[in-house]
Amino acid sequence: MKIWLDGELQDAESARVSVFDHGLTVGDGVFETIKAQHGRAFALTRHLERLTTSARGLGLPDPDLDEVRRGCEAVMAANPMALGRLRLTYTGGVSPLGSDRGDAGPTLVIALSETTRRPDTTAAVTVPWTRNERGALTGLKTTSYGENVVALARARERGASEALFANTVGALCEGTGANVFVVLDGELHTPPLHSGCLAGITRALTVDWAGAKETDLPLDALERAEEIFLTSTLRDVQAVNRIDDRQLADAPGPVTAEAMRIFDERAAADFDPR
C-alpha cells in the first residue's frame, strides 16, 4: 500500500508522521473523505473547496490544491481498486506540546483503503449529547472527532450504523458522519446549515437534485417521519429502516427510492459535479 506524505509516495509501513504533529497532539487538522471508483475521485472539486474552507476556519494555510490533486491521482494509480475510501488529512504540522502552533508548516497525508458498497437500508439511533451550533469548529470538517467516536460506539452497541444529534436548542442536526433527511407529509426535508450540521457534499447534491427543503426541525420529527434517509460520501443515499426502537419499512420508501435513483443517475453522468 502506497500513501502520499508531504509531496511524495511512500510505503505505508515505513511512512511516519512526527509524534509532535499538532494533528495528533491536539486535533489541529482538517480532512476529507472521498469516494474513489476505478481510479477516479467523485466530486473532487467540491471536496477540495471544503478542505480549503475548513483549513481557513481553523487558521491553517490554504492547502496547495495542485499538490493535493497530484497526490490523489498518484495514490489511486498506485493502489488500484474498484471502490475505495480516499482520505485527505491536513494538519498544523510539528508544533510545541500545547495549543500554540509551530512554524514547521502543515502536514499532508493522502491514503486509500478498499471498501464495499453499503446496503440499501440501515438502522440509526439518537444520542443524548448535542451539537453546538455556535461553536468555533461548527461547519468545519476537523480531525477533532472524539464526540463522534463516542456516539458511534453507542450506535454500534444498539445494532445501528449511525448516531443522530440534536443541537443545543433541540433541533435535529446531523449524524457522526452523515447528514439526515426526513419525509413529512410526503415532502422531503433536511436541517439547514445554521442548525450546526456539516455542509455535506452528498447532502448538497441531494438537496439540488432531489428538491429537498432545508427546514428547522425538532428532534422528534424522527418519530413522525414517514421516511428517513442518510447521506454521506460512502453511503450516497441510504434509507433508515429503524430509528431507536421505531421500525420503519424494510425497503426504501418511495421518496427515498426516488432520491437514490436520481443520485445514482446524476452522479454517473457527472463524476465531478460543480
mmCIF file with all atom_site columns, C-alpha atoms in Angstrom, residues 52-154:
data_model
loop_
_atom_site.group_PDB
_atom_site.id
_atom_site.type_symbol
_atom_site.label_atom_id
_atom_site.label_alt_id
_atom_site.label_comp_id
_atom_site.label_asym_id
_atom_site.label_entity_id
_atom_site.label_seq_id
_atom_site.pdbx_PDB_ins_code
_atom_site.Cartn_x
_atom_site.Cartn_y
_atom_site.Cartn_z
_atom_site.occupancy
_atom_site.B_iso_or_equiv
_atom_site.pdbx_formal_charge
_atom_site.auth_seq_id
_atom_site.auth_comp_id
_atom_site.auth_asym_id
_atom_site.auth_atom_id
_atom_site.pdbx_PDB_model_num
ATOM 1   C CA . THR A 1 52  ? -9.831  24.862 1.949  1.00 0.00 ? 52  THR A CA 1
ATOM 2   C CA . THR A 1 53  ? -12.833 26.279 3.812  1.00 0.00 ? 53  THR A CA 1
ATOM 3   C CA . SER A 1 54  ? -12.130 24.047 6.812  1.00 0.00 ? 54  SER A CA 1
ATOM 4   C CA . ALA A 1 55  ? -8.431  24.928 6.789  1.00 0.00 ? 55  ALA A CA 1
ATOM 5   C CA . ARG A 1 56  ? -9.197  28.648 6.760  1.00 0.00 ? 56  ARG A CA 1
ATOM 6   C CA . GLY A 1 57  ? -11.722 28.225 9.566  1.00 0.00 ? 57  GLY A CA 1
ATOM 7   C CA . LEU A 1 58  ? -9.066  26.532 11.678 1.00 0.00 ? 58  LEU A CA 1
ATOM 8   C CA . GLY A 1 59  ? -6.451  29.166 10.783 1.00 0.00 ? 59  GLY A CA 1
ATOM 9   C CA . LEU A 1 60  ? -4.294  26.829 8.703  1.00 0.00 ? 60  LEU A CA 1
ATOM 10  C CA . PRO A 1 61  ? -2.638  27.983 5.476  1.00 0.00 ? 61  PRO A CA 1
ATOM 11  C CA . ASP A 1 62  ? -4.580  27.200 2.330  1.00 0.00 ? 62  ASP A CA 1
ATOM 12  C CA . PRO A 1 63  ? -3.623  23.728 1.091  1.00 0.00 ? 63  PRO A CA 1
ATOM 13  C CA . ASP A 1 64  ? -1.797  23.552 -2.243 1.00 0.00 ? 64  ASP A CA 1
ATOM 14  C CA . LEU A 1 65  ? -4.666  22.084 -4.249 1.00 0.00 ? 65  LEU A CA 1
ATOM 15  C CA . ASP A 1 66  ? -2.435  21.260 -7.218 1.00 0.00 ? 66  ASP A CA 1
ATOM 16  C CA . GLU A 1 67  ? -0.335  19.089 -4.920 1.00 0.00 ? 67  GLU A CA 1
ATOM 17  C CA . VAL A 1 68  ? -3.437  17.560 -3.382 1.00 0.00 ? 68  VAL A CA 1
ATOM 18  C CA . ARG A 1 69  ? -4.749  16.616 -6.822 1.00 0.00 ? 69  ARG A CA 1
ATOM 19  C CA . ARG A 1 70  ? -1.375  15.132 -7.794 1.00 0.00 ? 70  ARG A CA 1
ATOM 20  C CA . GLY A 1 71  ? -1.318  13.178 -4.568 1.00 0.00 ? 71  GLY A CA 1
ATOM 21  C CA . CYS A 1 72  ? -4.836  11.839 -5.092 1.00 0.00 ? 72  CYS A CA 1
ATOM 22  C CA . GLU A 1 73  ? -4.042  10.722 -8.636 1.00 0.00 ? 73  GLU A CA 1
ATOM 23  C CA . ALA A 1 74  ? -0.768  9.107  -7.551 1.00 0.00 ? 74  ALA A CA 1
ATOM 24  C CA . VAL A 1 75  ? -2.350  7.223  -4.647 1.00 0.00 ? 75  VAL A CA 1
ATOM 25  C CA . MET A 1 76  ? -5.248  5.935  -6.751 1.00 0.00 ? 76  MET A CA 1
ATOM 26  C CA . ALA A 1 77  ? -2.878  4.853  -9.533 1.00 0.00 ? 77  ALA A CA 1
ATOM 27  C CA . ALA A 1 78  ? -0.584  3.076  -7.060 1.00 0.00 ? 78  ALA A CA 1
ATOM 28  C CA . ASN A 1 79  ? -3.453  1.287  -5.299 1.00 0.00 ? 79  ASN A CA 1
ATOM 29  C CA . PRO A 1 80  ? -5.956  0.159  -7.968 1.00 0.00 ? 80  PRO A CA 1
ATOM 30  C CA . MET A 1 81  ? -9.339  -0.952 -6.622 1.00 0.00 ? 81  MET A CA 1
ATOM 31  C CA . ALA A 1 82  ? -12.981 -0.929 -7.655 1.00 0.00 ? 82  ALA A CA 1
ATOM 32  C CA . LEU A 1 83  ? -14.259 1.117  -4.701 1.00 0.00 ? 83  LEU A CA 1
ATOM 33  C CA . GLY A 1 84  ? -12.181 2.900  -2.096 1.00 0.00 ? 84  GLY A CA 1
ATOM 34  C CA . ARG A 1 85  ? -12.176 5.462  0.695  1.00 0.00 ? 85  ARG A CA 1
ATOM 35  C CA . LEU A 1 86  ? -9.750  8.238  -0.244 1.00 0.00 ? 86  LEU A CA 1
ATOM 36  C CA . ARG A 1 87  ? -8.750  10.137 2.902  1.00 0.00 ? 87  ARG A CA 1
ATOM 37  C CA . LEU A 1 88  ? -7.024  13.552 2.833  1.00 0.00 ? 88  LEU A CA 1
ATOM 38  C CA . THR A 1 89  ? -5.618  14.721 6.181  1.00 0.00 ? 89  THR A CA 1
ATOM 39  C CA . TYR A 1 90  ? -4.105  18.197 6.532  1.00 0.00 ? 90  TYR A CA 1
ATOM 40  C CA . THR A 1 91  ? -2.732  19.222 9.930  1.00 0.00 ? 91  THR A CA 1
ATOM 41  C CA . GLY A 1 92  ? -0.919  22.027 11.702 1.00 0.00 ? 92  GLY A CA 1
ATOM 42  C CA . GLY A 1 93  ? 2.347   20.086 11.459 1.00 0.00 ? 93  GLY A CA 1
ATOM 43  C CA . VAL A 1 94  ? 5.114   19.713 14.008 1.00 0.00 ? 94  VAL A CA 1
ATOM 44  C CA . SER A 1 95  ? 4.360   22.046 16.920 1.00 0.00 ? 95  SER A CA 1
ATOM 45  C CA . PRO A 1 96  ? 5.046   22.565 20.633 1.00 0.00 ? 96  PRO A CA 1
ATOM 46  C CA . LEU A 1 97  ? 3.252   20.402 23.171 1.00 0.00 ? 97  LEU A CA 1
ATOM 47  C CA . GLY A 1 98  ? 0.287   22.700 23.683 1.00 0.00 ? 98  GLY A CA 1
ATOM 48  C CA . SER A 1 99  ? -2.317  24.596 21.724 1.00 0.00 ? 99  SER A CA 1
ATOM 49  C CA . ASP A 1 100 ? 0.143   27.025 20.106 1.00 0.00 ? 100 ASP A CA 1
ATOM 50  C CA . ARG A 1 101 ? 1.004   26.075 16.538 1.00 0.00 ? 101 ARG A CA 1
ATOM 51  C CA . GLY A 1 102 ? 4.642   25.788 15.452 1.00 0.00 ? 102 GLY A CA 1
ATOM 52  C CA . ASP A 1 103 ? 6.258   27.205 12.319 1.00 0.00 ? 103 ASP A CA 1
ATOM 53  C CA . ALA A 1 104 ? 7.277   23.956 10.601 1.00 0.00 ? 104 ALA A CA 1
ATOM 54  C CA . GLY A 1 105 ? 4.352   24.110 8.194  1.00 0.00 ? 105 GLY A CA 1
ATOM 55  C CA . PRO A 1 106 ? 1.410   21.788 7.616  1.00 0.00 ? 106 PRO A CA 1
ATOM 56  C CA . THR A 1 107 ? 1.442   18.028 7.146  1.00 0.00 ? 107 THR A CA 1
ATOM 57  C CA . LEU A 1 108 ? -0.465  16.468 4.231  1.00 0.00 ? 108 LEU A CA 1
ATOM 58  C CA . VAL A 1 109 ? -1.332  12.778 4.133  1.00 0.00 ? 109 VAL A CA 1
ATOM 59  C CA . ILE A 1 110 ? -3.386  11.073 1.406  1.00 0.00 ? 110 ILE A CA 1
ATOM 60  C CA . ALA A 1 111 ? -4.311  7.435  1.884  1.00 0.00 ? 111 ALA A CA 1
ATOM 61  C CA . LEU A 1 112 ? -6.698  4.974  0.267  1.00 0.00 ? 112 LEU A CA 1
ATOM 62  C CA . SER A 1 113 ? -8.420  1.884  1.631  1.00 0.00 ? 113 SER A CA 1
ATOM 63  C CA . GLU A 1 114 ? -10.723 -0.569 -0.103 1.00 0.00 ? 114 GLU A CA 1
ATOM 64  C CA . THR A 1 115 ? -14.388 -0.696 0.801  1.00 0.00 ? 115 THR A CA 1
ATOM 65  C CA . THR A 1 116 ? -17.655 -2.237 -0.411 1.00 0.00 ? 116 THR A CA 1
ATOM 66  C CA . ARG A 1 117 ? -20.964 -0.695 -1.423 1.00 0.00 ? 117 ARG A CA 1
ATOM 67  C CA . ARG A 1 118 ? -23.250 -0.066 1.525  1.00 0.00 ? 118 ARG A CA 1
ATOM 68  C CA . PRO A 1 119 ? -26.584 -1.889 1.894  1.00 0.00 ? 119 PRO A CA 1
ATOM 69  C CA . ASP A 1 120 ? -29.712 -0.040 0.802  1.00 0.00 ? 120 ASP A CA 1
ATOM 70  C CA . THR A 1 121 ? -31.013 0.250  4.388  1.00 0.00 ? 121 THR A CA 1
ATOM 71  C CA . THR A 1 122 ? -29.550 0.675  7.856  1.00 0.00 ? 122 THR A CA 1
ATOM 72  C CA . ALA A 1 123 ? -30.501 1.426  11.462 1.00 0.00 ? 123 ALA A CA 1
ATOM 73  C CA . ALA A 1 124 ? -29.814 4.670  13.348 1.00 0.00 ? 124 ALA A CA 1
ATOM 74  C CA . VAL A 1 125 ? -30.208 5.850  16.930 1.00 0.00 ? 125 VAL A CA 1
ATOM 75  C CA . THR A 1 126 ? -30.471 9.200  18.664 1.00 0.00 ? 126 THR A CA 1
ATOM 76  C CA . VAL A 1 127 ? -27.958 10.070 21.376 1.00 0.00 ? 127 VAL A CA 1
ATOM 77  C CA . PRO A 1 128 ? -28.276 12.349 24.434 1.00 0.00 ? 128 PRO A CA 1
ATOM 78  C CA . TRP A 1 129 ? -25.333 14.570 23.519 1.00 0.00 ? 129 TRP A CA 1
ATOM 79  C CA . THR A 1 130 ? -25.720 17.755 21.454 1.00 0.00 ? 130 THR A CA 1
ATOM 80  C CA . ARG A 1 131 ? -24.025 19.545 18.615 1.00 0.00 ? 131 ARG A CA 1
ATOM 81  C CA . ASN A 1 132 ? -23.022 23.123 19.420 1.00 0.00 ? 132 ASN A CA 1
ATOM 82  C CA . GLU A 1 133 ? -24.329 25.190 16.516 1.00 0.00 ? 133 GLU A CA 1
ATOM 83  C CA . ARG A 1 134 ? -22.392 28.222 17.811 1.00 0.00 ? 134 ARG A CA 1
ATOM 84  C CA . GLY A 1 135 ? -19.015 26.557 18.417 1.00 0.00 ? 135 GLY A CA 1
ATOM 85  C CA . ALA A 1 136 ? -15.692 27.661 16.961 1.00 0.00 ? 136 ALA A CA 1
ATOM 86  C CA . LEU A 1 137 ? -15.486 24.495 14.837 1.00 0.00 ? 137 LEU A CA 1
ATOM 87  C CA . THR A 1 138 ? -19.112 24.435 13.680 1.00 0.00 ? 138 THR A CA 1
ATOM 88  C CA . GLY A 1 139 ? -19.319 23.635 9.983  1.00 0.00 ? 139 GLY A CA 1
ATOM 89  C CA . LEU A 1 140 ? -15.648 22.647 9.737  1.00 0.00 ? 140 LEU A CA 1
ATOM 90  C CA . LYS A 1 141 ? -14.557 19.096 8.953  1.00 0.00 ? 141 LYS A CA 1
ATOM 91  C CA . THR A 1 142 ? -11.803 18.807 11.534 1.00 0.00 ? 142 THR A CA 1
ATOM 92  C CA . THR A 1 143 ? -9.897  15.860 12.969 1.00 0.00 ? 143 THR A CA 1
ATOM 93  C CA . SER A 1 144 ? -11.325 16.630 16.426 1.00 0.00 ? 144 SER A CA 1
ATOM 94  C CA . TYR A 1 145 ? -13.664 13.639 16.200 1.00 0.00 ? 145 TYR A CA 1
ATOM 95  C CA . GLY A 1 146 ? -13.816 12.450 19.801 1.00 0.00 ? 146 GLY A CA 1
ATOM 96  C CA . GLU A 1 147 ? -17.537 13.194 20.160 1.00 0.00 ? 147 GLU A CA 1
ATOM 97  C CA . ASN A 1 148 ? -18.253 11.181 17.035 1.00 0.00 ? 148 ASN A CA 1
ATOM 98  C CA . VAL A 1 149 ? -16.204 8.215  18.232 1.00 0.00 ? 149 VAL A CA 1
ATOM 99  C CA . VAL A 1 150 ? -18.200 8.060  21.484 1.00 0.00 ? 150 VAL A CA 1
ATOM 100 C CA . ALA A 1 151 ? -21.580 8.493  19.763 1.00 0.00 ? 151 ALA A CA 1
ATOM 101 C CA . LEU A 1 152 ? -20.852 5.958  17.042 1.00 0.00 ? 152 LEU A CA 1
ATOM 102 C CA . ALA A 1 153 ? -19.771 3.417  19.663 1.00 0.00 ? 153 ALA A CA 1
ATOM 103 C CA . ARG A 1 154 ? -23.170 3.934  21.333 1.00 0.00 ? 154 ARG A CA 1
#
